Coordinates of C-alpha atoms in Angstrom, one line a residue:
Chain A
M27 CA 16.9 -20.3 24.8
G28 CA 15.7 -17.3 22.9
N29 CA 17.3 -15.6 19.9
P30 CA 20.0 -13.2 20.4
I31 CA 20.1 -10.0 20.7
Y32 CA 22.1 -7.9 18.5
F33 CA 21.8 -4.9 16.9
G34 CA 23.3 -3.7 13.9
Q35 CA 23.9 -0.7 11.6
S36 CA 25.7 -1.4 8.9
D37 CA 29.1 -2.0 9.5
R38 CA 29.0 0.2 12.9
A39 CA 27.6 -3.0 15.2
M40 CA 26.5 -2.7 18.3
S41 CA 25.1 -4.7 20.9
I42 CA 25.6 -5.3 25.3
F43 CA 28.7 -7.0 25.9
C44 CA 29.9 -8.1 29.1
F45 CA 33.9 -8.9 29.9
G46 CA 34.9 -10.2 32.6
L47 CA 36.5 -12.9 35.2
S48 CA 35.2 -14.8 38.0
Y49 CA 35.7 -17.6 40.8
Q50 CA 34.9 -19.9 37.9
T51 CA 37.6 -18.8 35.7
A52 CA 40.1 -17.4 37.4
A53 CA 42.1 -18.1 40.6
V54 CA 42.5 -15.3 43.5
D55 CA 46.0 -14.1 42.9
V56 CA 44.6 -13.6 39.3
R57 CA 41.6 -12.2 40.5
E58 CA 43.3 -9.8 42.9
R59 CA 45.1 -8.3 40.3
F60 CA 42.0 -7.2 38.1
A61 CA 39.7 -6.6 41.2
I62 CA 39.0 -2.6 41.7
A63 CA 38.2 -0.8 45.0
E64 CA 35.0 0.9 45.6
S65 CA 37.4 3.6 46.5
A66 CA 39.2 3.6 42.9
L67 CA 35.6 3.0 41.1
P68 CA 35.3 6.5 40.3
D69 CA 38.7 7.1 38.7
A70 CA 38.2 3.6 36.9
L71 CA 34.7 4.5 35.2
A72 CA 36.4 7.9 34.1
R73 CA 38.9 5.9 32.2
L74 CA 36.3 3.5 31.2
K75 CA 34.3 6.1 29.8
T76 CA 37.4 7.0 27.2
M77 CA 37.5 3.8 25.8
P78 CA 37.2 4.1 22.1
G79 CA 34.1 2.7 20.9
L80 CA 32.1 3.1 24.0
A81 CA 28.6 4.1 24.6
E82 CA 27.7 2.9 28.0
G83 CA 29.7 1.4 30.9
L84 CA 29.3 -0.2 34.0
I85 CA 31.7 -2.0 36.2
V86 CA 31.1 -4.4 39.2
S87 CA 34.0 -5.7 41.0
T88 CA 33.5 -7.5 43.9
C89 CA 36.2 -10.6 45.5
N90 CA 34.9 -13.2 43.4
R91 CA 34.0 -11.4 40.1
T92 CA 35.5 -8.2 38.1
E93 CA 33.2 -7.4 35.1
F94 CA 32.5 -4.9 32.8
Y95 CA 29.0 -4.2 31.5
V96 CA 29.9 -1.9 28.5
T97 CA 27.6 -1.4 24.9
G98 CA 29.5 0.0 21.7
E99 CA 31.1 -1.3 19.3
F100 CA 33.1 -4.2 20.7
R101 CA 32.0 -6.9 18.5
D102 CA 35.8 -7.5 17.0
S103 CA 37.4 -6.9 20.6
P104 CA 38.1 -10.3 21.8
A105 CA 38.3 -10.5 26.0
P106 CA 42.3 -9.8 26.3
A107 CA 41.7 -7.1 24.0
F108 CA 39.5 -4.9 25.8
F109 CA 41.3 -6.1 28.9
E110 CA 44.7 -4.9 27.5
S111 CA 43.0 -1.5 26.4
F112 CA 41.8 -0.6 30.0
Y113 CA 44.5 -2.3 32.3
R114 CA 47.3 -2.5 30.3
N115 CA 49.4 -4.5 32.4
L116 CA 48.1 -8.0 31.1
R117 CA 50.2 -11.0 31.7
A118 CA 51.1 -14.2 29.8
G119 CA 48.4 -16.7 30.6
D120 CA 46.0 -13.9 31.8
E121 CA 43.9 -14.3 28.2
A122 CA 42.7 -18.1 29.8
H123 CA 40.8 -16.7 32.7
L124 CA 39.0 -13.7 30.8
F125 CA 35.5 -14.5 29.0
R126 CA 33.3 -12.0 27.0
L127 CA 29.6 -12.6 27.0
W128 CA 27.4 -10.7 24.6
A129 CA 23.7 -10.0 24.1
N130 CA 21.5 -12.3 25.1
Q131 CA 24.4 -14.2 27.0
C132 CA 25.7 -11.2 28.8
V133 CA 21.6 -10.0 30.0
R134 CA 21.1 -13.4 31.1
H135 CA 24.4 -13.8 33.0
L136 CA 23.5 -10.1 34.6
F137 CA 20.6 -11.7 36.0
R138 CA 22.2 -14.9 37.1
V139 CA 24.7 -12.8 38.9
A140 CA 22.4 -10.3 40.4
S141 CA 19.9 -13.7 41.7
G142 CA 22.9 -15.3 43.3
L143 CA 22.7 -17.8 40.8
E144 CA 26.4 -17.6 39.6
S145 CA 27.7 -17.1 43.5
M146 CA 30.1 -19.0 45.0
I147 CA 27.6 -20.1 47.6
V148 CA 24.5 -20.5 45.6
G149 CA 21.3 -18.0 46.3
E150 CA 23.6 -15.7 48.8
T151 CA 22.1 -12.1 48.7
E152 CA 25.0 -9.7 49.2
I153 CA 25.8 -9.7 45.5
F154 CA 21.9 -7.9 44.7
G155 CA 23.6 -5.3 47.0
Q156 CA 27.0 -5.2 45.0
V157 CA 25.4 -5.0 41.9
K158 CA 23.0 -2.3 42.9
R159 CA 26.0 -0.3 44.4
A160 CA 28.3 -0.7 41.2
Y161 CA 25.1 0.3 39.1
E162 CA 24.9 3.6 41.5
F163 CA 28.2 4.2 41.0
A164 CA 28.0 4.4 37.5
A165 CA 24.9 6.3 37.2
G166 CA 26.3 9.0 39.4
A167 CA 29.5 9.3 37.6
Q168 CA 27.0 9.3 34.1
T169 CA 28.3 6.1 32.1
T170 CA 25.2 4.3 31.7
G171 CA 22.5 5.1 29.2
K172 CA 18.9 3.9 28.1
L173 CA 20.3 0.2 27.5
L174 CA 22.1 0.3 30.9
N175 CA 19.8 1.6 33.0
R176 CA 16.9 -0.3 31.4
L177 CA 18.9 -3.7 32.2
F178 CA 20.5 -3.1 35.5
Q179 CA 16.9 -2.2 36.3
K180 CA 15.4 -5.1 35.1
S181 CA 18.2 -7.3 36.9
F182 CA 17.5 -5.8 40.4
Q183 CA 13.2 -6.5 39.6
V184 CA 14.5 -10.3 38.3
G185 CA 16.7 -10.7 41.5
K186 CA 14.3 -9.7 43.8
Q187 CA 11.4 -11.9 41.9
V188 CA 14.0 -14.9 42.3
R189 CA 14.5 -14.8 45.9
S190 CA 10.7 -14.1 47.1
S191 CA 9.1 -16.8 44.7
T192 CA 11.6 -19.4 44.8
A193 CA 13.6 -21.3 48.0
I194 CA 16.8 -20.0 46.3
T195 CA 17.5 -18.5 49.7
R196 CA 16.2 -20.6 52.0
G197 CA 18.3 -22.2 54.9
S198 CA 21.8 -21.1 56.0
V199 CA 24.7 -22.5 54.1
S200 CA 27.3 -21.8 56.6
V201 CA 28.2 -23.4 60.1
G202 CA 27.4 -20.2 61.6
S203 CA 24.3 -19.3 60.2
V204 CA 22.9 -23.2 60.5
A205 CA 23.7 -22.6 64.6
V206 CA 22.0 -19.3 64.6
D207 CA 18.6 -20.4 62.8
L208 CA 18.6 -23.7 65.4
A209 CA 19.0 -21.3 68.2
E210 CA 15.8 -18.9 67.0
Q211 CA 14.1 -22.3 66.6
I212 CA 14.5 -22.9 70.3
F213 CA 14.5 -19.7 71.9
A214 CA 12.4 -17.5 69.4
D215 CA 14.1 -14.2 70.3
L216 CA 18.1 -14.3 70.6
D217 CA 17.8 -10.8 72.2
G218 CA 17.0 -12.2 75.9
C219 CA 19.8 -15.0 75.8
K220 CA 23.2 -15.4 77.4
I221 CA 25.3 -16.6 75.0
M222 CA 29.0 -18.5 76.0
I223 CA 31.8 -18.9 73.5
L224 CA 34.4 -21.2 75.0
G225 CA 37.8 -20.5 72.9
A226 CA 38.6 -17.4 71.1
G227 CA 39.5 -18.9 67.3
E228 CA 38.6 -18.6 63.7
T229 CA 35.5 -20.7 64.1
S230 CA 34.3 -19.3 67.6
E231 CA 34.6 -15.7 66.0
K232 CA 32.6 -16.8 63.1
T233 CA 29.8 -18.0 65.3
A234 CA 29.9 -15.0 67.6
R235 CA 29.5 -12.5 64.9
A236 CA 26.9 -14.9 63.5
F237 CA 25.0 -14.6 66.5
R238 CA 25.2 -10.8 67.0
S239 CA 24.3 -10.2 63.8
R240 CA 20.7 -11.5 64.8
G241 CA 20.3 -9.5 67.7
A242 CA 22.2 -11.4 70.3
E243 CA 23.5 -9.2 73.2
Q244 CA 24.3 -11.3 76.1
I245 CA 27.8 -12.6 74.8
F246 CA 30.2 -13.8 77.2
V247 CA 33.6 -15.0 75.6
S248 CA 36.1 -17.1 77.9
N249 CA 39.3 -18.5 76.5
R250 CA 42.8 -20.2 78.4
S251 CA 44.4 -16.6 76.9
F252 CA 42.6 -14.0 78.7
E253 CA 43.6 -11.5 75.7
R254 CA 42.3 -13.2 73.1
A255 CA 39.2 -13.7 75.0
A256 CA 38.9 -9.5 75.3
A257 CA 39.8 -9.3 72.0
L258 CA 37.1 -11.8 70.5
A259 CA 34.5 -9.8 73.3
A260 CA 35.5 -6.6 71.8
I261 CA 34.9 -7.7 68.2
T262 CA 31.3 -8.9 69.3
G263 CA 30.3 -6.6 71.7
G264 CA 30.5 -9.1 74.6
R265 CA 31.9 -9.5 78.0
A266 CA 35.6 -11.4 78.7
I267 CA 35.8 -13.8 81.6
H268 CA 38.8 -15.9 83.0
F269 CA 38.4 -19.3 82.0
E270 CA 38.6 -20.3 85.4
D271 CA 35.1 -18.7 85.7
W272 CA 33.5 -19.9 82.8
E273 CA 31.5 -22.7 85.0
Q274 CA 30.3 -20.2 87.5
E275 CA 28.2 -18.3 84.9
F276 CA 26.8 -21.4 83.5
R277 CA 23.7 -21.9 85.4
D278 CA 21.9 -19.0 83.7
L279 CA 23.3 -20.1 79.8
D280 CA 21.1 -20.5 77.2
I281 CA 23.4 -21.1 74.7
L282 CA 27.3 -22.6 74.8
V283 CA 29.6 -22.6 71.8
S284 CA 32.5 -24.7 72.7
S285 CA 35.7 -24.5 70.3
T286 CA 38.9 -25.1 72.8
A287 CA 42.1 -27.2 72.0
A288 CA 41.4 -29.2 74.6
P289 CA 42.9 -32.7 74.2
H290 CA 39.4 -34.4 75.9
A291 CA 36.0 -33.8 76.5
I292 CA 35.8 -30.6 79.0
I293 CA 31.4 -31.1 79.3
T294 CA 30.6 -34.6 80.1
L295 CA 27.2 -35.9 81.2
D296 CA 28.2 -36.2 85.5
K297 CA 29.3 -32.5 84.9
L298 CA 26.2 -31.3 83.1
A299 CA 23.6 -32.8 85.4
P300 CA 23.9 -31.1 88.7
F301 CA 23.9 -27.6 86.7
L302 CA 20.5 -28.7 84.8
R303 CA 18.5 -29.3 88.1
T304 CA 19.6 -25.6 89.1
R305 CA 17.8 -24.3 85.7
R306 CA 14.3 -25.0 86.1
H307 CA 14.3 -26.8 82.6
R308 CA 15.5 -24.1 80.4
P309 CA 16.3 -25.5 77.3
L310 CA 20.1 -25.4 76.9
F311 CA 21.7 -25.2 73.5
M312 CA 25.2 -26.5 73.1
I313 CA 27.4 -26.1 69.8
D314 CA 30.5 -28.0 69.4
L315 CA 32.8 -26.8 66.7
A316 CA 36.5 -28.3 68.3
M317 CA 38.0 -31.3 67.1
P318 CA 38.5 -32.9 69.1
R319 CA 35.3 -32.8 70.5
D320 CA 34.8 -30.8 73.7
I321 CA 31.5 -31.7 74.6
D322 CA 30.5 -35.6 75.7
P323 CA 27.8 -36.4 73.0
A324 CA 25.9 -38.5 75.7
V325 CA 24.8 -34.8 76.8
N326 CA 22.3 -34.8 73.9
K327 CA 19.8 -37.3 75.7
L328 CA 19.2 -35.0 78.8
D329 CA 16.1 -33.4 78.8
G330 CA 15.7 -29.9 77.5
V331 CA 20.0 -30.3 76.2
Y332 CA 20.4 -29.9 72.3
L333 CA 23.7 -30.7 71.2
Y334 CA 25.2 -29.9 67.8
D335 CA 28.6 -30.8 66.5
L336 CA 30.5 -29.7 63.7
D337 CA 29.9 -32.6 61.5
S338 CA 25.8 -31.8 62.2
L339 CA 25.9 -28.6 61.5
Q340 CA 27.8 -28.8 58.5
A341 CA 25.4 -31.8 56.7
M342 CA 22.8 -29.4 57.6
A343 CA 24.4 -26.7 55.9
E344 CA 25.3 -28.7 52.7
R345 CA 21.8 -30.0 52.8
T346 CA 20.4 -26.6 52.1
L347 CA 23.0 -26.0 49.6
E348 CA 21.9 -29.4 47.6
V349 CA 18.5 -28.0 48.1
R350 CA 19.5 -24.3 46.4
K351 CA 21.0 -26.3 43.4
Q352 CA 18.1 -28.0 43.0
E353 CA 15.9 -25.2 43.1
A354 CA 18.4 -23.0 40.5
E355 CA 16.9 -24.9 37.5
N356 CA 13.4 -23.1 38.8
C357 CA 15.4 -19.8 38.7
Y358 CA 17.1 -20.4 35.3
R359 CA 13.2 -21.2 34.1
L360 CA 11.9 -17.9 35.7
I361 CA 15.4 -15.7 34.1
E362 CA 14.3 -17.4 30.7
H363 CA 11.4 -15.3 30.6
H364 CA 13.1 -12.1 31.6
V365 CA 15.7 -12.6 29.1
Q366 CA 12.9 -12.9 26.5
D367 CA 10.7 -10.0 27.7
F368 CA 14.2 -7.5 27.7
Q369 CA 14.9 -8.9 24.6
L370 CA 11.2 -7.9 23.2
W371 CA 11.6 -4.5 24.9
I372 CA 15.1 -4.2 22.6
E373 CA 13.0 -5.1 19.5
R374 CA 10.1 -2.6 20.2
T375 CA 12.1 0.6 21.2
Q376 CA 15.3 0.6 19.3
P377 CA 14.5 -0.4 15.9
A378 CA 14.9 3.7 14.6
S379 CA 17.8 3.9 15.7
F380 CA 19.3 0.6 15.9
P381 CA 17.7 -1.7 13.6
P382 CA 18.0 -5.6 15.2
V383 CA 19.9 -7.7 13.2
A384 CA 19.7 -11.4 14.9
I385 CA 22.5 -13.5 14.3
Q386 CA 23.8 -16.7 16.0
L387 CA 26.6 -15.9 18.4
P388 CA 29.3 -18.7 18.9
G389 CA 28.7 -20.9 21.3
A390 CA 25.2 -19.4 22.2
Chain B
M19 CA -37.3 -8.7 47.0
H20 CA -38.9 -9.4 50.2
L21 CA -36.7 -9.4 53.2
D22 CA -38.6 -12.5 54.7
F23 CA -38.1 -14.4 51.3
L24 CA -34.8 -13.6 51.4
S25 CA -34.3 -14.7 54.7
S26 CA -36.4 -17.8 54.7
L27 CA -33.9 -18.9 51.8
I28 CA -30.8 -18.0 53.2
F29 CA -31.9 -19.6 56.6
A30 CA -33.7 -22.5 55.0
S31 CA -31.8 -24.9 57.2
D32 CA -29.2 -23.3 59.9
R33 CA -27.1 -26.1 58.8
W34 CA -25.7 -24.6 55.8
W35 CA -23.8 -22.3 58.1
V36 CA -21.9 -25.6 59.5
W37 CA -21.5 -26.5 55.6
L38 CA -19.8 -23.1 55.4
A39 CA -17.7 -23.4 58.2
L40 CA -16.4 -26.7 57.1
Y41 CA -15.3 -25.6 53.7
G42 CA -13.6 -22.4 55.2
F43 CA -11.8 -25.1 57.8
S44 CA -11.2 -27.6 54.6
L45 CA -9.7 -25.0 52.5
A46 CA -7.3 -23.7 54.9
S47 CA -5.9 -27.6 55.9
A48 CA -5.3 -27.7 52.7
Y49 CA -3.4 -24.5 51.7
S50 CA -1.6 -25.0 55.2
A51 CA -0.9 -28.6 54.6
Y52 CA 0.6 -27.5 50.8
S53 CA 2.8 -24.5 51.7
L54 CA 4.1 -26.4 54.4
V55 CA 5.0 -30.0 53.0
T56 CA 6.3 -28.4 49.4
G57 CA 7.8 -25.2 51.3
K58 CA 6.3 -23.2 48.6
F59 CA 5.4 -19.7 49.5
M60 CA 3.1 -19.2 52.6
A61 CA 0.5 -16.5 53.3
P62 CA -0.8 -17.1 56.8
R63 CA -3.3 -14.0 56.3
L64 CA -5.0 -16.4 54.0
T65 CA -5.3 -19.1 56.2
F66 CA -6.2 -16.9 58.9
G67 CA -8.5 -15.5 56.9
L68 CA -10.0 -18.6 55.6
I69 CA -10.3 -19.9 59.4
S70 CA -11.6 -16.4 60.4
A71 CA -14.4 -17.3 57.7
G72 CA -15.2 -20.7 59.2
F73 CA -15.4 -19.0 62.5
I74 CA -18.0 -16.8 61.3
S75 CA -19.9 -19.1 59.8
Q76 CA -19.8 -20.7 63.0
T77 CA -20.9 -18.1 64.7
L78 CA -24.4 -17.4 62.6
F79 CA -25.0 -21.1 63.1
L80 CA -25.2 -20.7 66.8
V81 CA -26.7 -17.0 66.9
D82 CA -29.4 -18.5 64.4
R83 CA -30.2 -21.7 66.4
G84 CA -29.9 -19.9 69.7
H85 CA -32.4 -17.6 68.7
Q86 CA -34.8 -20.3 67.7
I87 CA -34.3 -22.2 70.7
G88 CA -34.0 -19.3 73.3
R89 CA -31.1 -20.7 74.6
C90 CA -27.8 -21.3 74.2
P91 CA -27.6 -24.0 71.5
I92 CA -26.1 -27.0 73.0
T93 CA -28.9 -29.1 73.3
N94 CA -27.9 -32.4 71.1
F95 CA -25.0 -33.9 70.0
F96 CA -24.8 -31.9 66.9
E97 CA -25.0 -28.6 68.5
L98 CA -22.4 -29.9 71.0
L99 CA -19.6 -30.5 68.5
V100 CA -20.2 -27.3 66.7
F101 CA -20.1 -25.2 69.6
L102 CA -16.5 -27.4 70.8
G103 CA -15.5 -26.3 67.1
W104 CA -16.3 -23.1 67.5
S105 CA -14.8 -22.7 71.2
M106 CA -11.4 -24.1 69.7
T107 CA -11.4 -21.3 66.9
L108 CA -12.2 -18.4 69.2
I109 CA -9.1 -19.4 71.6
Y110 CA -7.1 -19.9 68.1
L111 CA -7.9 -16.7 67.0
L112 CA -7.1 -14.5 70.2
I113 CA -4.2 -16.7 71.1
G114 CA -2.9 -17.6 67.7
S115 CA -2.7 -13.8 66.6
S116 CA -1.1 -12.7 69.7
Y117 CA 1.7 -15.1 69.9
R118 CA 2.6 -15.4 66.5
L119 CA 1.0 -18.8 66.3
S120 CA -0.4 -18.9 62.7
L121 CA 0.9 -22.3 61.9
L122 CA -1.2 -23.9 65.1
G123 CA -3.8 -23.2 62.2
V124 CA -2.5 -25.8 60.4
I125 CA -3.6 -28.6 62.7
T126 CA -6.3 -26.5 64.7
A127 CA -8.0 -26.1 60.5
P128 CA -8.3 -30.0 59.8
F129 CA -9.3 -30.8 63.3
V130 CA -12.5 -28.1 63.7
A131 CA -12.9 -29.8 60.2
V132 CA -13.3 -33.0 61.2
L133 CA -15.3 -31.7 64.1
N134 CA -17.7 -30.6 61.8
I135 CA -17.8 -33.1 59.4
W136 CA -18.7 -35.5 62.9
A137 CA -21.3 -32.9 63.6
L138 CA -22.9 -33.1 60.3
L139 CA -23.1 -36.5 60.1
A140 CA -24.5 -36.8 63.9
P141 CA -28.2 -36.8 64.4
D142 CA -29.4 -32.9 64.7
H143 CA -32.8 -34.3 66.4
P144 CA -36.0 -31.7 66.2
L145 CA -35.4 -28.3 67.7
L146 CA -36.8 -27.8 70.7
T147 CA -40.6 -26.1 70.0
G148 CA -41.5 -23.0 72.0
H149 CA -39.0 -21.2 74.7
Q150 CA -38.2 -23.9 77.5
P151 CA -37.8 -22.2 80.7
V152 CA -33.7 -21.2 81.0
N153 CA -31.5 -22.2 84.0
P154 CA -28.8 -19.8 83.9
W155 CA -26.4 -22.7 86.1
L156 CA -26.7 -25.1 83.1
E157 CA -26.2 -22.7 80.5
T158 CA -22.9 -21.7 82.7
H159 CA -22.4 -24.9 83.2
T160 CA -22.2 -26.3 79.7
S161 CA -20.6 -23.5 77.6
F162 CA -18.0 -22.8 80.1
S163 CA -16.7 -26.7 79.8
I164 CA -17.3 -26.6 76.4
V165 CA -15.2 -23.4 75.8
A166 CA -12.2 -25.0 78.3
C167 CA -12.8 -28.1 76.1
G168 CA -11.6 -25.6 73.2
A169 CA -8.7 -24.6 75.0
F170 CA -7.5 -27.6 76.6
A171 CA -7.5 -28.9 72.5
L172 CA -5.7 -25.8 71.3
A173 CA -3.0 -26.9 74.5
G174 CA -3.3 -30.2 73.0
V175 CA -2.4 -28.9 69.7
A176 CA 0.5 -27.1 71.0
G177 CA 2.1 -30.0 73.1
L178 CA 1.9 -32.1 69.7
M179 CA 3.7 -29.2 68.1
Y180 CA 6.7 -29.0 70.6
L181 CA 6.9 -32.7 70.7
F182 CA 7.3 -32.9 66.9
Q183 CA 9.9 -30.5 67.2
E184 CA 11.9 -31.3 69.8
Q185 CA 11.9 -34.5 68.5
Q186 CA 13.5 -33.0 65.4
L187 CA 16.2 -30.8 67.2
K188 CA 17.3 -34.5 69.1
T189 CA 17.9 -36.2 65.6
R190 CA 20.0 -33.5 64.7
K191 CA 18.5 -33.9 61.2
P192 CA 15.7 -31.2 61.3
G193 CA 13.8 -31.3 57.9
S194 CA 12.7 -27.9 56.4
I195 CA 9.0 -28.6 58.2
F196 CA 10.6 -27.8 61.7
F197 CA 11.9 -24.5 60.3
R198 CA 8.7 -23.4 59.6
L199 CA 6.8 -24.2 62.8
P200 CA 7.2 -22.1 65.9
P201 CA 10.2 -22.4 68.2
I202 CA 9.8 -24.5 71.3
S203 CA 9.9 -21.8 73.3
T204 CA 7.0 -20.0 71.9
L205 CA 5.1 -23.3 71.7
T206 CA 6.0 -23.8 75.7
I207 CA 4.3 -20.8 76.9
A208 CA 1.4 -21.1 74.3
N209 CA 0.9 -24.4 76.3
S210 CA 1.0 -23.3 79.3
R211 CA -1.2 -20.3 78.8
L212 CA -4.0 -22.4 77.1
L213 CA -3.8 -24.8 80.1
W214 CA -4.2 -22.1 82.6
L215 CA -6.9 -20.7 80.2
G216 CA -8.9 -24.0 79.9
F217 CA -8.2 -24.6 83.5
V218 CA -10.0 -21.9 85.2
L219 CA -13.2 -21.9 82.4
F220 CA -13.4 -25.7 83.1
T221 CA -13.3 -24.9 87.2
V222 CA -16.1 -22.1 86.6
G223 CA -18.1 -24.9 84.4
L224 CA -17.4 -27.4 86.9
G225 CA -18.2 -25.1 89.7
S226 CA -21.6 -24.2 88.3
G227 CA -22.8 -27.5 87.7
F228 CA -23.3 -28.3 91.4
F229 CA -25.8 -25.4 91.2
I230 CA -28.1 -27.1 88.6
G231 CA -30.5 -28.1 90.8
Q232 CA -31.0 -31.6 89.0
E233 CA -30.1 -34.8 90.5
V234 CA -26.3 -35.2 90.4
D235 CA -24.9 -38.0 88.2
W236 CA -21.6 -38.9 90.7
R237 CA -19.8 -40.6 87.7
K238 CA -20.1 -37.6 85.5
V239 CA -18.9 -35.6 88.7
A240 CA -16.1 -38.3 89.1
W241 CA -15.0 -37.9 85.6
S242 CA -14.8 -34.4 85.5
V243 CA -13.6 -33.9 88.6
L244 CA -10.6 -36.5 87.7
V245 CA -10.0 -34.1 84.6
W246 CA -9.7 -31.4 86.6
A247 CA -7.1 -32.7 89.0
L248 CA -5.1 -34.0 85.9
Y249 CA -5.1 -30.6 84.4
G250 CA -4.1 -28.9 87.9
G251 CA -1.2 -31.3 88.6
I252 CA 0.2 -30.5 85.2
L253 CA -0.4 -26.6 85.9
L254 CA 1.3 -27.0 89.5
G255 CA 4.2 -29.2 88.0
R256 CA 4.6 -26.5 86.0
H257 CA 4.9 -23.6 88.3
L258 CA 7.1 -25.8 90.5
H259 CA 9.3 -26.6 87.9
T260 CA 9.2 -30.4 88.9
M261 CA 8.3 -31.3 85.3
G262 CA 9.8 -30.2 81.6
A263 CA 8.2 -29.1 78.9
K264 CA 8.3 -32.1 77.4
W265 CA 6.8 -33.8 80.3
I266 CA 4.1 -30.7 80.3
A267 CA 3.5 -31.5 76.4
T268 CA 2.8 -34.8 76.7
L269 CA 0.6 -34.7 79.6
S270 CA -1.6 -32.0 77.8
I271 CA -2.2 -34.7 75.0
I272 CA -3.0 -37.7 77.6
A273 CA -5.2 -35.3 79.6
F274 CA -7.0 -34.1 76.7
S275 CA -7.2 -37.5 75.6
L276 CA -9.0 -38.5 78.8
L277 CA -11.3 -35.7 78.5
L278 CA -12.4 -36.8 75.1
S279 CA -13.1 -39.8 76.6
V280 CA -15.1 -38.5 79.1
F281 CA -17.0 -36.4 76.4
W282 CA -17.8 -39.8 75.0
G283 CA -18.7 -41.3 78.2
I284 CA -20.9 -38.8 79.7
R285 CA -22.6 -39.0 75.9
F286 CA -23.2 -42.4 76.3
I287 CA -24.5 -42.1 79.6
S288 CA -26.9 -39.5 78.4
D289 CA -27.9 -41.4 75.2
N290 CA -28.6 -44.5 77.5
P291 CA -30.8 -43.9 80.8
T292 CA -30.7 -47.5 81.5
V293 CA -27.0 -47.7 82.4
R294 CA -27.5 -44.5 85.2

């Protein structure tokens, strides 16, 4: 850990602060009260600009966090005071969910956020884009200055480096993405694959979307309720077929995703074997997301058939998450170098206007 | 510096090219293995570059040796092993870049490195002095047969990788290496194309052997025809869809093992004229 960054100019102390709340400190019902939609960001930034003592400001608001990165005279402002000043509607007990980070703590936190290390799913990359967008909004609204510009540009550089030089983003951590990864290791390209989705529940929808996002074009949806099949087909750009007809399409299938509410297996070894003879040894990837299972586990013994159920996919996702958590230690070490670099930059470029005064932060 | 002196320094022993090739293949093997096992950053271009450097060294050896003896340099076991390694590398460089199979190099590089070590340990009989009359049928027979061996070797490598990937999929607990190796469908296509390439080359090599004009050793011919028929059977099974990819992959490995046995057998017969 490096020394804290703190800039003092006699009694007018200035530093970088982060005021916020996240899924780590607040439940969703609290987070949603503080969340700022993208459409409301311009107004929020305009209001932020008028806050007393503020030099620069930026708001990062996602479903998992709302954070204000500011520079100015907030040394004596605890988090509740800052939030009260901005929102003016704090409820009793809210203060327990709010945090304030400053100086090195704030810099380290932002670098970790941009790298996906503070995300609910460690290593996810969506947050990088969200932070970048937040910065673009603030820069557009001219609420950032030299310090925040440098800080956020550095955070993008750090985020990229963490992603490219460590294994933090490697592998998939959701059942749908794991299934798609496996499909790509079987068929190489998904654009020529014929995919059948049996059942139109939430799990089917997520998996179908995952396939679609990786280039799958031939998606067929079948469900006992044709209307629901049609609705899912419309979302995924696929084609709905009647439940009585799905077996007719089976011969040309490459991937089958099944998650019906059937009380027993609807695809058994005896039922599948005759189909395989007509498939000319093309591989068949079967994904059973139903509970109870739709596909007899014995079909995995057949040549060219690869069956994965919910448990096996979940286990793979958890293993990836575990690897990512272990890799996070390497990322923290990498980030620490950049925190120190940033501190050196501050000390080198700012002394004239803000002579550095290092103090020990509480809890640092 | 006088050009002849420089040339004599560099070409003091043409075996140095083989040593140089060995360094290239060994480095490529070590780097690929390290990347694969640790999951660290893998630069396929680096592996490809090292293998290419090894290939260039092998080529320079063959050109130099060929120039010295005035024929295709497959006149002793040392040359034969170098030529086999060169053939494998040539086909890897052609197929590997075309079918996004750069990771085929993970197995190809150590395989060729072992061939080079084996070659360097093998006796390199004195070179033929003076330019002997060249028998074009013999040259065709030998060179085509060995390049075919290179293609069959790579088909075996692709088959081995296929079986590994398939086994990983079946266990439902694929490790991290599984996601860094090529997809099974890509390996199936590569395996099939390499088998076809090898079969066509081997057919030409085998056919041209009948026109050499020397006494025919029917034991060699019988073994060679057996290998040819086995590969032909595999391809027929593939064409008629009577065999699945797993069977084709397994048979590619078995057939190449048999081919290596024939290779040994022919060498044994050649080295021991009394068993003829």
